[in-house]
Coordinates of C-alpha atoms in Angstrom, one line a residue:
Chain I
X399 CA 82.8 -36.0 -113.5
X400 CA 81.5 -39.2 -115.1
X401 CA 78.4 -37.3 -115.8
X402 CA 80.2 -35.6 -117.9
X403 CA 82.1 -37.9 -119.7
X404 CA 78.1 -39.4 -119.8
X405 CA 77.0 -36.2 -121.8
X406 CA 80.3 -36.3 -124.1
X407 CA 79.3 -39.4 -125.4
X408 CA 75.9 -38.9 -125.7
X409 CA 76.9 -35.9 -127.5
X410 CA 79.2 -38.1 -129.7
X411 CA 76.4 -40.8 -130.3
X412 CA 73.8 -38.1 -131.7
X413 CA 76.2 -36.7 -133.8
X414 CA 77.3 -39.5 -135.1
X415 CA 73.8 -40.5 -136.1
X416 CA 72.5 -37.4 -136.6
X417 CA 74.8 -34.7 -137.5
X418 CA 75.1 -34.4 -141.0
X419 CA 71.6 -35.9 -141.8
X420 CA 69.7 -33.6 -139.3
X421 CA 71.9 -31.3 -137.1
X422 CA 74.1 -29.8 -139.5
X423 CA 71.5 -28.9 -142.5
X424 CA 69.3 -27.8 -139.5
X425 CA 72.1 -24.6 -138.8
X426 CA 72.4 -24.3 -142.6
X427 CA 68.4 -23.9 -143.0
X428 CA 68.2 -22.0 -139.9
X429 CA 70.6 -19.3 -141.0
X430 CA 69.4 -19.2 -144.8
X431 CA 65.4 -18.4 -143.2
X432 CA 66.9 -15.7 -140.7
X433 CA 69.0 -14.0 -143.1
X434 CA 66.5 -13.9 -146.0
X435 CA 64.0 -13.3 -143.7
X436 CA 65.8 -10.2 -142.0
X437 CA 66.4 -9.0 -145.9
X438 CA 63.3 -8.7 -146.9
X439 CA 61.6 -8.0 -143.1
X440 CA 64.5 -5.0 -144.0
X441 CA 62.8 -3.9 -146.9
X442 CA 59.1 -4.6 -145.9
X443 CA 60.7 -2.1 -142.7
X444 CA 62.2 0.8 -144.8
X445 CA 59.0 1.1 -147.4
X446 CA 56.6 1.3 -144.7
X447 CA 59.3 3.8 -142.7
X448 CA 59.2 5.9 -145.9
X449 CA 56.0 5.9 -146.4
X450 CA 55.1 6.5 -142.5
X451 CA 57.5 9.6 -142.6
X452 CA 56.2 11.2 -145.9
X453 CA 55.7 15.0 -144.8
X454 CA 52.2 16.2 -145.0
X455 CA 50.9 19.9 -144.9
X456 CA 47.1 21.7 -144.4
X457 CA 48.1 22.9 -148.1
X458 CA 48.5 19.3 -149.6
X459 CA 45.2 18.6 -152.0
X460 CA 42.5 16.8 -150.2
X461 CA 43.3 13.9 -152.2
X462 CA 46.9 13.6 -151.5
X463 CA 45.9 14.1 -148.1
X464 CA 43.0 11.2 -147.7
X465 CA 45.7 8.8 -149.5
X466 CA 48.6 9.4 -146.8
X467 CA 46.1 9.3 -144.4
X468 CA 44.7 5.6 -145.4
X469 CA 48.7 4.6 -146.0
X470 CA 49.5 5.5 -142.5
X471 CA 46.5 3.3 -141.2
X472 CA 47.2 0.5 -143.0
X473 CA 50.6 0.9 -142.0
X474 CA 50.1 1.5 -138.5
X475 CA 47.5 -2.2 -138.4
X476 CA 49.9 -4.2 -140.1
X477 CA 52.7 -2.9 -137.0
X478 CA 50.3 -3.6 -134.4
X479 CA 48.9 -6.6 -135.4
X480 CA 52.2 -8.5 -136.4
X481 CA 54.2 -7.0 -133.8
X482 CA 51.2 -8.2 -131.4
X483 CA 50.5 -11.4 -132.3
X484 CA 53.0 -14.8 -131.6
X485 CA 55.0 -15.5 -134.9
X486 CA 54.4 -19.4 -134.2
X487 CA 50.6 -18.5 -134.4
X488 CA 51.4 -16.2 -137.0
X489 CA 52.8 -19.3 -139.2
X490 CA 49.8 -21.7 -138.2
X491 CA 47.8 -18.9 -139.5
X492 CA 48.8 -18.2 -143.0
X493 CA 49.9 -21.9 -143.6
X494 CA 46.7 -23.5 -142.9
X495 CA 44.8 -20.5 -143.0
X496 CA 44.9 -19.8 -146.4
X497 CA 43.7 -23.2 -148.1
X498 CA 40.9 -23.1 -145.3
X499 CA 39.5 -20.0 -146.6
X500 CA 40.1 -21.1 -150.5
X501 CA 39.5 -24.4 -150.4
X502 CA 43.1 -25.1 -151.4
X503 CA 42.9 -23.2 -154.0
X504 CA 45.5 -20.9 -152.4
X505 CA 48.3 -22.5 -150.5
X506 CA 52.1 -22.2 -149.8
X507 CA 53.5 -24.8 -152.4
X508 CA 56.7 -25.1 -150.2
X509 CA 57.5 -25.2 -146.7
X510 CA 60.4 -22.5 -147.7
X511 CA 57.9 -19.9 -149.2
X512 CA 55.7 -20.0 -145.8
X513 CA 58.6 -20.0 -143.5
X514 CA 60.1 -16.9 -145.2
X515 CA 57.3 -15.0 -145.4
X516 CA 56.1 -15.4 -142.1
X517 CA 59.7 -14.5 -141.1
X518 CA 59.5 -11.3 -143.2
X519 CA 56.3 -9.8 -142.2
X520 CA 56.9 -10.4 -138.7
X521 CA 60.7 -8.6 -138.9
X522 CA 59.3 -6.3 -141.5
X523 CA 56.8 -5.0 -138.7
X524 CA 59.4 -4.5 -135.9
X525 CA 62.1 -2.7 -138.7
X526 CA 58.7 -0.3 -139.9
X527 CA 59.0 1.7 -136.0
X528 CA 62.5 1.1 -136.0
X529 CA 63.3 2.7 -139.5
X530 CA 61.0 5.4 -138.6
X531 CA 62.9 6.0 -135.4
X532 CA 65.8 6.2 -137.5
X533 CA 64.5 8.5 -139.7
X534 CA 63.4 11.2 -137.2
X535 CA 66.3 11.1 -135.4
X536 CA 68.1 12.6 -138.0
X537 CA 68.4 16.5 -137.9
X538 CA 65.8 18.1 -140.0
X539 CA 69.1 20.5 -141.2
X540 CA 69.5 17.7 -143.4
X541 CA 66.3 17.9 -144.9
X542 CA 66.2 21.2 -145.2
X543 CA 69.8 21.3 -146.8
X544 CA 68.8 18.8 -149.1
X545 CA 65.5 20.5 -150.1
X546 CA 67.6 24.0 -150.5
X547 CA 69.4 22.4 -153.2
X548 CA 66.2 21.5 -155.2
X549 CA 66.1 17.8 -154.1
X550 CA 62.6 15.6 -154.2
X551 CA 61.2 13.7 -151.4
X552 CA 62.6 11.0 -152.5
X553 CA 66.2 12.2 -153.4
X554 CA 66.0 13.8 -150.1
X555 CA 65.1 10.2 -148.6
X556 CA 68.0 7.8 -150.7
X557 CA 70.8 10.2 -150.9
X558 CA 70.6 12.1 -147.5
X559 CA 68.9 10.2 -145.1
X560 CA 68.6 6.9 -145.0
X561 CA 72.4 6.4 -146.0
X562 CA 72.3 8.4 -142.4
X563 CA 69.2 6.5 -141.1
X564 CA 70.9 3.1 -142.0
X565 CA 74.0 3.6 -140.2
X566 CA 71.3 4.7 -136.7
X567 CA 69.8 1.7 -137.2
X568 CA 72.4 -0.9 -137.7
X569 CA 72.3 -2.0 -134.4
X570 CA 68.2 -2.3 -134.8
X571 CA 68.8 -4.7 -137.8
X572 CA 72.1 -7.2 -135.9
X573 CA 69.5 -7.1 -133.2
X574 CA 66.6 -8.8 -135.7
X575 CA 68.6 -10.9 -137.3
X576 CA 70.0 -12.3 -134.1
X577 CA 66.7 -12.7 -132.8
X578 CA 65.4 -14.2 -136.5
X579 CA 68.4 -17.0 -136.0
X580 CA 66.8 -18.0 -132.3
X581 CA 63.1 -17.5 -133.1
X582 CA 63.0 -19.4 -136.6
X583 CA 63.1 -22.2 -134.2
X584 CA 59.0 -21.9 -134.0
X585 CA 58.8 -22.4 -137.8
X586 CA 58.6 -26.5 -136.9
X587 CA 55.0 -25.3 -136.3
X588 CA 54.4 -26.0 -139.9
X589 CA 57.4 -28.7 -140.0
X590 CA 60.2 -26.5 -141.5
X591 CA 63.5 -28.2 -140.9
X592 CA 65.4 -26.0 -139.1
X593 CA 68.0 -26.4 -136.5
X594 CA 65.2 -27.1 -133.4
X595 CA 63.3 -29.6 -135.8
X596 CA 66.8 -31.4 -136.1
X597 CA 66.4 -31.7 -132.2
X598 CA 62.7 -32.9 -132.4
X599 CA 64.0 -35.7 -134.6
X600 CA 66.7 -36.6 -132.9
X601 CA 65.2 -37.3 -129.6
X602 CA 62.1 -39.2 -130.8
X603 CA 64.4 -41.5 -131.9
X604 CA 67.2 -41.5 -129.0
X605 CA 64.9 -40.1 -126.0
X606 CA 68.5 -38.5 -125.3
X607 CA 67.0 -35.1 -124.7
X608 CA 69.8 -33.2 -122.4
X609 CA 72.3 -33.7 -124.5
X610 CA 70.3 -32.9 -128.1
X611 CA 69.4 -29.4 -125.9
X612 CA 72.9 -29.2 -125.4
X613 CA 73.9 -29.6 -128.9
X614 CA 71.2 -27.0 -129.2
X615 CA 72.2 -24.2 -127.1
X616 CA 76.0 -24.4 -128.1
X617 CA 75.1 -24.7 -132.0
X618 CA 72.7 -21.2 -131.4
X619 CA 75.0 -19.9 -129.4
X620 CA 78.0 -20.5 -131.9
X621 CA 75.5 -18.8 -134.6
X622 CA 74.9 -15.4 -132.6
X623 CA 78.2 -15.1 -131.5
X624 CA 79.7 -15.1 -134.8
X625 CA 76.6 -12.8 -135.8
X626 CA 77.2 -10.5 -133.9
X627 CA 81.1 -10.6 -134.4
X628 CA 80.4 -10.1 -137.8
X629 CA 77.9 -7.0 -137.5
X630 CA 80.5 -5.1 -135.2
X631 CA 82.7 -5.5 -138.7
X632 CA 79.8 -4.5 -140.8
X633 CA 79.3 -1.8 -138.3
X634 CA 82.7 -0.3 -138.6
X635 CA 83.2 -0.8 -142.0
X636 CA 80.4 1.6 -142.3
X637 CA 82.0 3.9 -139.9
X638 CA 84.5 4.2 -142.8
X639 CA 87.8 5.8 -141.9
X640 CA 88.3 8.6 -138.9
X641 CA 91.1 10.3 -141.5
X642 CA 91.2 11.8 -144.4
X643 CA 93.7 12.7 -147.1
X644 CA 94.3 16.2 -147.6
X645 CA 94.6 16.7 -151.3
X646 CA 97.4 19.2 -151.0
X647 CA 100.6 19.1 -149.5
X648 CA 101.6 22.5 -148.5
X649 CA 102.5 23.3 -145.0
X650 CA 99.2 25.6 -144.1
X651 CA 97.4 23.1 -145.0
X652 CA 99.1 20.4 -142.9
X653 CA 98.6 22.3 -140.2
X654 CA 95.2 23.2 -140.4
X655 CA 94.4 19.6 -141.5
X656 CA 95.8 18.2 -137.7
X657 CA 91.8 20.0 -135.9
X658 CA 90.6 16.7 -135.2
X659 CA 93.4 15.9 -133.5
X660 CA 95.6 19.4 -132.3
X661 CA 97.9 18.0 -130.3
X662 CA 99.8 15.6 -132.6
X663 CA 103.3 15.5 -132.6
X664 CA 103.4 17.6 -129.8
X665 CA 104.2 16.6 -126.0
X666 CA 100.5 16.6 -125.3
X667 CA 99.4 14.1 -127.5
X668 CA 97.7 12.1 -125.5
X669 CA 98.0 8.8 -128.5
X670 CA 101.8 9.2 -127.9
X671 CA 103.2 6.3 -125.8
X672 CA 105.9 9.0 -124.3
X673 CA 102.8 10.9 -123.0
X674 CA 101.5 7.9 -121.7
X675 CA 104.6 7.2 -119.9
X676 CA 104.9 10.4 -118.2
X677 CA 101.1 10.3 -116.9
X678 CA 101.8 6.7 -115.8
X679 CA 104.8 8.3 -114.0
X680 CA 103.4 11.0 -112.5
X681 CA 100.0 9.3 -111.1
X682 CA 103.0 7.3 -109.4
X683 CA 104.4 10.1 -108.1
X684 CA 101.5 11.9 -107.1
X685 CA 102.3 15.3 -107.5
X686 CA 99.3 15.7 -109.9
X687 CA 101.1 16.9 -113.1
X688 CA 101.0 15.2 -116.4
X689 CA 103.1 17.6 -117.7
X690 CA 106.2 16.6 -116.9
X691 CA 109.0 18.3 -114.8
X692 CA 109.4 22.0 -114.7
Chain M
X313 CA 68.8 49.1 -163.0
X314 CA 69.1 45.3 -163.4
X315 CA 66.5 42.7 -164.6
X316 CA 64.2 41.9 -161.2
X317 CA 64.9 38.7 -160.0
X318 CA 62.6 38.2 -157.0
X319 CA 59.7 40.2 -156.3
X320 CA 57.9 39.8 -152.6
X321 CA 54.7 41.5 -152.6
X322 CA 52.3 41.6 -148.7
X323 CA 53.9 38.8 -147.9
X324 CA 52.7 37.5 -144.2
X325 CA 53.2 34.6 -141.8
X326 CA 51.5 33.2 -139.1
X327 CA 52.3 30.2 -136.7
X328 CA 48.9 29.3 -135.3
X329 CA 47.7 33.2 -133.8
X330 CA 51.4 34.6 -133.6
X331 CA 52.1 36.9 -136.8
X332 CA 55.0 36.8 -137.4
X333 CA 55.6 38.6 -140.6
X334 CA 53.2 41.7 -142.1
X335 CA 52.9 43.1 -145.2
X336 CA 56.6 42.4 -146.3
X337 CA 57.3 44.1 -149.5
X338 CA 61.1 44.1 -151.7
X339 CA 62.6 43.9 -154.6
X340 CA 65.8 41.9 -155.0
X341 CA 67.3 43.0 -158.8
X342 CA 70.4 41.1 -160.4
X343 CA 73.4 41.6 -158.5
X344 CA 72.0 43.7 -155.4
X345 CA 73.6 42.1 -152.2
X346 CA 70.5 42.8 -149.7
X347 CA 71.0 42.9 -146.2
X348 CA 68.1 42.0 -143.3
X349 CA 68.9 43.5 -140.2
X350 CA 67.3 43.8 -136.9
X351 CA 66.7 42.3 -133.5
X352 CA 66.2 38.7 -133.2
X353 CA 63.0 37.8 -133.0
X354 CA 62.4 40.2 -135.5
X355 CA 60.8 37.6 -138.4
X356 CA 64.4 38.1 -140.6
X357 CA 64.9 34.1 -140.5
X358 CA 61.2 33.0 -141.1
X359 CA 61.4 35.9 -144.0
X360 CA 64.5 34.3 -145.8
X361 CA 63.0 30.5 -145.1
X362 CA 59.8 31.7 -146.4
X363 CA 61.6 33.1 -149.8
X364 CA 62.8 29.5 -150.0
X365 CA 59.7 28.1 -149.3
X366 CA 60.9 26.2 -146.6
X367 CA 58.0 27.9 -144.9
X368 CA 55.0 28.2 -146.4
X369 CA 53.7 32.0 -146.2
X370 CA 50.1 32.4 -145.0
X371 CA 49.7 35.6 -147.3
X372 CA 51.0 37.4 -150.1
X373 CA 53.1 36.9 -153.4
X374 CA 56.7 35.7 -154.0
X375 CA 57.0 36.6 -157.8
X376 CA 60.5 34.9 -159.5
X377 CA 60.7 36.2 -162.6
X378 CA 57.2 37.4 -162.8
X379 CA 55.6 33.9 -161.9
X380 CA 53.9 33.7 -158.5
X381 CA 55.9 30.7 -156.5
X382 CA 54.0 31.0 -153.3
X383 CA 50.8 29.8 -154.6
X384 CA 49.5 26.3 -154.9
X385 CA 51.0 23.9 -157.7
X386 CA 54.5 24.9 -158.1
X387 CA 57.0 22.9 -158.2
X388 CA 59.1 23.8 -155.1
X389 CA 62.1 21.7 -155.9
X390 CA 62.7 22.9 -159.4
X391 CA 62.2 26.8 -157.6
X392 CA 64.6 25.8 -154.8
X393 CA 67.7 24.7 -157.1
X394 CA 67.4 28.3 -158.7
X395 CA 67.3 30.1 -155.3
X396 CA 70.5 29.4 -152.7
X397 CA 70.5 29.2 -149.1
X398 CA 73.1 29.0 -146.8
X399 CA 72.5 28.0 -143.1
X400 CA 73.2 29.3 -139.8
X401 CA 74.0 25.2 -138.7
X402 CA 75.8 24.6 -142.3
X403 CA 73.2 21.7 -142.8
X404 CA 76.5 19.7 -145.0
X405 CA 75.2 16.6 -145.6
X406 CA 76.7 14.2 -142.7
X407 CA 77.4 10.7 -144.7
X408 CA 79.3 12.7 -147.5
X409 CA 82.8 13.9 -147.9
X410 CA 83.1 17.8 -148.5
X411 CA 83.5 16.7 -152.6
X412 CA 80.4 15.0 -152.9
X413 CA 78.0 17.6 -150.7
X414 CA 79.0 19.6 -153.4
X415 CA 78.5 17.6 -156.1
X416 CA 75.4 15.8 -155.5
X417 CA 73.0 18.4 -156.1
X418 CA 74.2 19.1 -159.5
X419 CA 73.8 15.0 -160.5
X420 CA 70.8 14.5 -158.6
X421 CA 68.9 17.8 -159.4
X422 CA 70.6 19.5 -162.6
X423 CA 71.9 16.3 -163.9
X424 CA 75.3 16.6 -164.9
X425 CA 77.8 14.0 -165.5
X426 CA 80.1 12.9 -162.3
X427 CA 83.1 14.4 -164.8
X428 CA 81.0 17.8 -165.2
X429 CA 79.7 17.8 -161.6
X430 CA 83.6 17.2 -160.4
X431 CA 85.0 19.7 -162.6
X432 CA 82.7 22.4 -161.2
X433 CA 82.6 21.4 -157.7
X434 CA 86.4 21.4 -157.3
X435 CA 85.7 24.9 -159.2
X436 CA 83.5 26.3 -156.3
X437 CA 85.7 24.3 -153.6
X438 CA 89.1 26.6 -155.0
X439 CA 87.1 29.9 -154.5
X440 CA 86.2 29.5 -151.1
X441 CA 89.7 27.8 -150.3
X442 CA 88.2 24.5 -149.2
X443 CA 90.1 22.2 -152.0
X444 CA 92.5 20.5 -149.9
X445 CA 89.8 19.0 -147.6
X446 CA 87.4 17.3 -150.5
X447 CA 88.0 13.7 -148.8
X448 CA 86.9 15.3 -145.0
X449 CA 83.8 14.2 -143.5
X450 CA 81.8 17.5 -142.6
X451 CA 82.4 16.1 -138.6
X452 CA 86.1 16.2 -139.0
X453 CA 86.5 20.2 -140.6
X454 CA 85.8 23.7 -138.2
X455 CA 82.6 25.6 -138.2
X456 CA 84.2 28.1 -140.3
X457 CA 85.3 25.6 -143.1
X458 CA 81.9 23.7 -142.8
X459 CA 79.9 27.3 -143.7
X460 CA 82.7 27.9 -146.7
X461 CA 81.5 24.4 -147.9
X462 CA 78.2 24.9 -147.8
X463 CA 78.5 28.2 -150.1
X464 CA 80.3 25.8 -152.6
X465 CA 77.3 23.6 -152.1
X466 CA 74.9 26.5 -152.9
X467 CA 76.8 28.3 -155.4
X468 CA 77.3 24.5 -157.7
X469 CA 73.6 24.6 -158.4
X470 CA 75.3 28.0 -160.8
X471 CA 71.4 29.8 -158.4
X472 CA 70.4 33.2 -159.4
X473 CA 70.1 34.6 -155.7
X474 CA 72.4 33.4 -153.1
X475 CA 70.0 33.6 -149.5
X476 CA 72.4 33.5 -146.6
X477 CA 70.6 33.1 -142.9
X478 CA 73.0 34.1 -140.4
X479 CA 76.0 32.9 -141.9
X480 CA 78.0 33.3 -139.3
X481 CA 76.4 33.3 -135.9
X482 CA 77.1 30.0 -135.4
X483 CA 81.0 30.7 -135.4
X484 CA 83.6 31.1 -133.2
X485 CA 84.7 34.6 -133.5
X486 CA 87.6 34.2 -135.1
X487 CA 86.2 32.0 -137.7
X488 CA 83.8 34.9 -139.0
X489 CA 86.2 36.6 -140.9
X490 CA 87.2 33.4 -143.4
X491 CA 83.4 33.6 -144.3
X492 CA 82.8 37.1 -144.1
X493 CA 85.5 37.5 -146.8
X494 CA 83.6 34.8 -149.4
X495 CA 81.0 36.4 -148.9
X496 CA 82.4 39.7 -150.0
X497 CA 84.1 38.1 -152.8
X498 CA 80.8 36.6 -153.7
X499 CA 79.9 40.0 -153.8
X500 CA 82.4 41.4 -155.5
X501 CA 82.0 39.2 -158.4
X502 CA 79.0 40.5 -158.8
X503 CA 76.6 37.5 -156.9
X504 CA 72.8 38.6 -156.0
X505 CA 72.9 37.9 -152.6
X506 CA 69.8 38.0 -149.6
X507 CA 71.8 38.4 -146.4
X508 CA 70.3 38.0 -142.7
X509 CA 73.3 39.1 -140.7
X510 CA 73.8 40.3 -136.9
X511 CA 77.2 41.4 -139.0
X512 CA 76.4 45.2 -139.4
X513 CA 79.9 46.2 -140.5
X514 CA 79.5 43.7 -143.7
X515 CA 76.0 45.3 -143.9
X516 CA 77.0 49.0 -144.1
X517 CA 80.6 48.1 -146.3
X518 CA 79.5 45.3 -148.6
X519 CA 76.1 45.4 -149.3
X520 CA 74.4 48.2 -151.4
X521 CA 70.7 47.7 -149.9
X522 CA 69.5 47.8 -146.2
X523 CA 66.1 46.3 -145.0
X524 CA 66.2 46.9 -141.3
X525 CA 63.4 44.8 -139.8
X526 CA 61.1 45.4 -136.4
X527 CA 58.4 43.0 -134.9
X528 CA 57.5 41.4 -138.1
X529 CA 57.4 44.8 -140.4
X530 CA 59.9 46.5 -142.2
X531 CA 60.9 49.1 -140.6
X532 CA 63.6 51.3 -143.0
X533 CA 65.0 50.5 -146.4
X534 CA 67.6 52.0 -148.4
X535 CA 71.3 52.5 -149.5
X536 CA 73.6 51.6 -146.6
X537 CA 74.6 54.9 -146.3
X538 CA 71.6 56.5 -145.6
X539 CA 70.2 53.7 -143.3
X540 CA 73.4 53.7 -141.5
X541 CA 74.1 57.5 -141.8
X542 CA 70.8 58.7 -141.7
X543 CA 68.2 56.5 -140.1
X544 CA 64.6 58.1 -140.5
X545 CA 62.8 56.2 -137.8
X546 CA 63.3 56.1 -134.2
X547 CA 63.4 52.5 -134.1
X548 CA 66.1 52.2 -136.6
X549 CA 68.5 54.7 -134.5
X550 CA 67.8 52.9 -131.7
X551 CA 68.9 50.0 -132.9
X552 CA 72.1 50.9 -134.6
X553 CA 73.3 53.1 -131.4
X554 CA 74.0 49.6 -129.9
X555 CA 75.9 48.7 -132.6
X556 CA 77.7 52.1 -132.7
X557 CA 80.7 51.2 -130.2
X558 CA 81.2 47.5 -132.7

């Protein structure tokens, strides 16, 4: 129990020192990088998606043909290598990488830049296969209805299915963003201050480093939780409503308008609390019927 | 007789080695309502998907107006919003309500204003009785409503030639008869329609020309009357005499 009451006011001594000089812009960086990050690694995903899903036929000119060819490639190289390669390597890569090979001449200027663009590319990679996955797992009826109508390619692609491809993939994109907020954490590679390089500091100062991990691992915790809280929202918002208004009120129509959901307003509605009842009741009595009495 | 719209002239298909259509040739003239019958398997679909280009034929001619659409260089898309199709599996666009499947061909593709596009939309929407449900969600309406929307959908891009693949095969029985009678009223108002149907009493009653299909050929043409009445080849009979009893 002391031990405990040890950690609190360990707990209480970095923060005191350390929270709103280190700790507390450290979760504000860290979440500004993931989210930016998983915005543009969003985009970077979709274009090479699109791109990796353009249709191609034996009747295509030769040149059309060599250039989707040489897309996909590139594509497909930029996947494997980024999605193949440790982002903390990734970062030490580009960040001292590119001055080494200019002599200076190119270099990230800030500390932000290379930390979001490292972020990006690496999401961006993972989102490419995931937005492709989301694209062919939509039915190719929707293609092909969109096509009968006289749509493009591309008015095929932003009006029909990714809207579709989007909603598929929702999940795909909560999951990178969670895993952006955690795995920013490597960016102190190249001394970004994020929410882990708070902790560096912290115990090079205080050597007090169980209960800086701990301050850790509830702060990231606290940050996916609401994430993913807030994605379920997203998620349903999405969804949009399971109703609809019928924009006539005659009784046909009222009627006919109930298909999703027959029963209503009947004694088999199985929303209605009274047919709840009587199935509660009658799993008590054990005579099988939900139906009530005879 | 009318102004030709569509033209098919030795039209073949092949997938890989399988031929599956030979040497189609028809005529489809402003306001004929042409029906494709036969056994499935027969090469009626890949025919109709073909005219649309959603195949692309191996051999032959598809003249619209004249012009040769089967070729290389044409634009498909700008050919597609003249010709209709409506799909055996409805293909309503999923993440729109019933209101904007039909309206966003014609801002997208014919480029009408949202106050235009509405106005014809809801237009369409009345005539196949689907008005009340323009705020439904395709996954919340019946087959049979689904396939009455998707005519609205085809018939706001104002196409020359309606092509309907099995319209209703994908219905519950009694949901055939709700499309069965747009269809005639399509037909009535004087629509050119392409129809692949397994419906042979809306072929012989409603349409005025008969294409019955075998193994990739046609087989027998003519006025429903005669193909129905009076079938000249063996094939033909034999294939009606299981309808006979329907």
């Amino acid at each position: 129990m002391e031990k405990f009451a040890q950690l609190g006011a360990d707990i209480a001594k970095l923060w005191s020192k350390y929270g709103t000089s280190h700790y507390l812009p450290g979760i504000r960086n860290t979440l500004i990088l993931a989210l930016v990050a998983t915005l543009i690694g969003c985009v970077i995903g979709f274009v090479c998606g699109v791109l990796n899903t353009i249709p191609h036929s034996k009747n295509d000119p030769p040149v059309k043909r060599f250039f989707l060819a040489l897309v996909r490639a590139v594509v497909r190289i930029y996947v494997e290598v980024f999605r193949g390669t440790p982002m903390v390597l990734q970062a030490v890569f580009l960040y001292y990488g590119l001055p080494y090979f200019t002599d200076n001449a190119v270099k990230f200027n800030s500390i932000w830049a290379a930390a979001i663009v490292v972020v990006s590319v690496n999401t961006g990679a993972y989102m490419a296969e995931s937005v492709r996955g989301g694209i062919i797992s939509i039915d190719p009826g929707q293609t092909e209805g969109a096509m009968a109508i006289g749509m493009t390619h591309v008015q095929t692609m932003t009006s029909v299915i990714l809207p579709q491809a989007i909603r598929n993939i929702m999940p795909q994109i909560g999951n990178n963003f969670i895993i952006n907020v955690k795995d920013t954490s490597v960016m102190f590679i190249i001394g970004f201050p994020d929410f882990f390089s708070a902790h560096r500091a912290a115990v090079g100062a205080s050597y007090l480093y169980f209960p800086s991990a701990t301050v850790e691992m509830a702060g990231y915790l606290t940050m996916t939780l609401i994430a993913s809280f807030l994605l379920r929202l997203l998620e349903k918002h999405l969804d949009g409503s399971s109703n609809y208004e019928l924009a006539q009120a005659d009784s046909l129509t009222m009627t006919a308008g109930t298909y999703t959901h027959p029963d209503r307003g009947t004694p088999f509605d199985e929303h209605s609390k009274e047919y709840r009842e009587r199935t509660k009741e009658a799993l008590k009595n054990r005579n099988g019927s939900t139906r009530g009495e005879r | 007789m009318g102004e030709t719209i569509l033209e098919i002239r030795h039209l073949s298909k092949a997938f890989g080695d399988h031929q599956v259509l030979r040497d189609i040739d028809f005529t489809v003239e402003k306001g004929d309502v042409t029906s494709i019958i036969g056994a499935s398997g027969s090469g009626k679909s890949t025919l109709l998907r073909c005219i649309n280009l959603l195949e692309t034929p191996t051999g032959g001619e598809i003249l619209y107006h004249g012009k040769n659409v089967a070729g290389r260089g044409v634009n498909a898309a700008d050919y597609r919003s003249h010709v209709g199709m409506v799909f055996q599996s409805f293909n309503l666009f999923n993440n729109m309500t019933v209101l904007e499947n039909c309206m966003v061909g014609q801002i997208k593709v014919l480029k009408k204003n949202k106050e235009d596009a509405r106005k014809s939309a809801m237009n369409y929407l009345e005539k196949v009785g689907m008005a009340p449900y323009i705020n439904a969600k395709p996954r919340q309406i019946s087959g049979g409503q689904k396939q009455r929307v998707a005519i609205a959908r085809a018939l706001a891009m104002d196409p020359e030639v309606l092509l309907f693949d099995e319209p209703t095969s994908a219905l519950d029985p009694e949901m055939v008869g709700e499309v069965l009678n747009v269809m005639q009223a399509l037909a009535n108002d004087g629509m050119t329609m392409l129809v692949v149907t397994h419906e042979m009493a809306f072929a012989r009653d409603v349409s005025t020309h008969v294409v019955y299909m075998n193994q990739g050929v046609i087989c027998e043409e003519g006025a429903p009357a005669d193909v129905f009445g009076n079938p000249q080849q063996q094939e033909t009979r034999d294939f009606l005499s299981r309808f006979r009893n329907a």
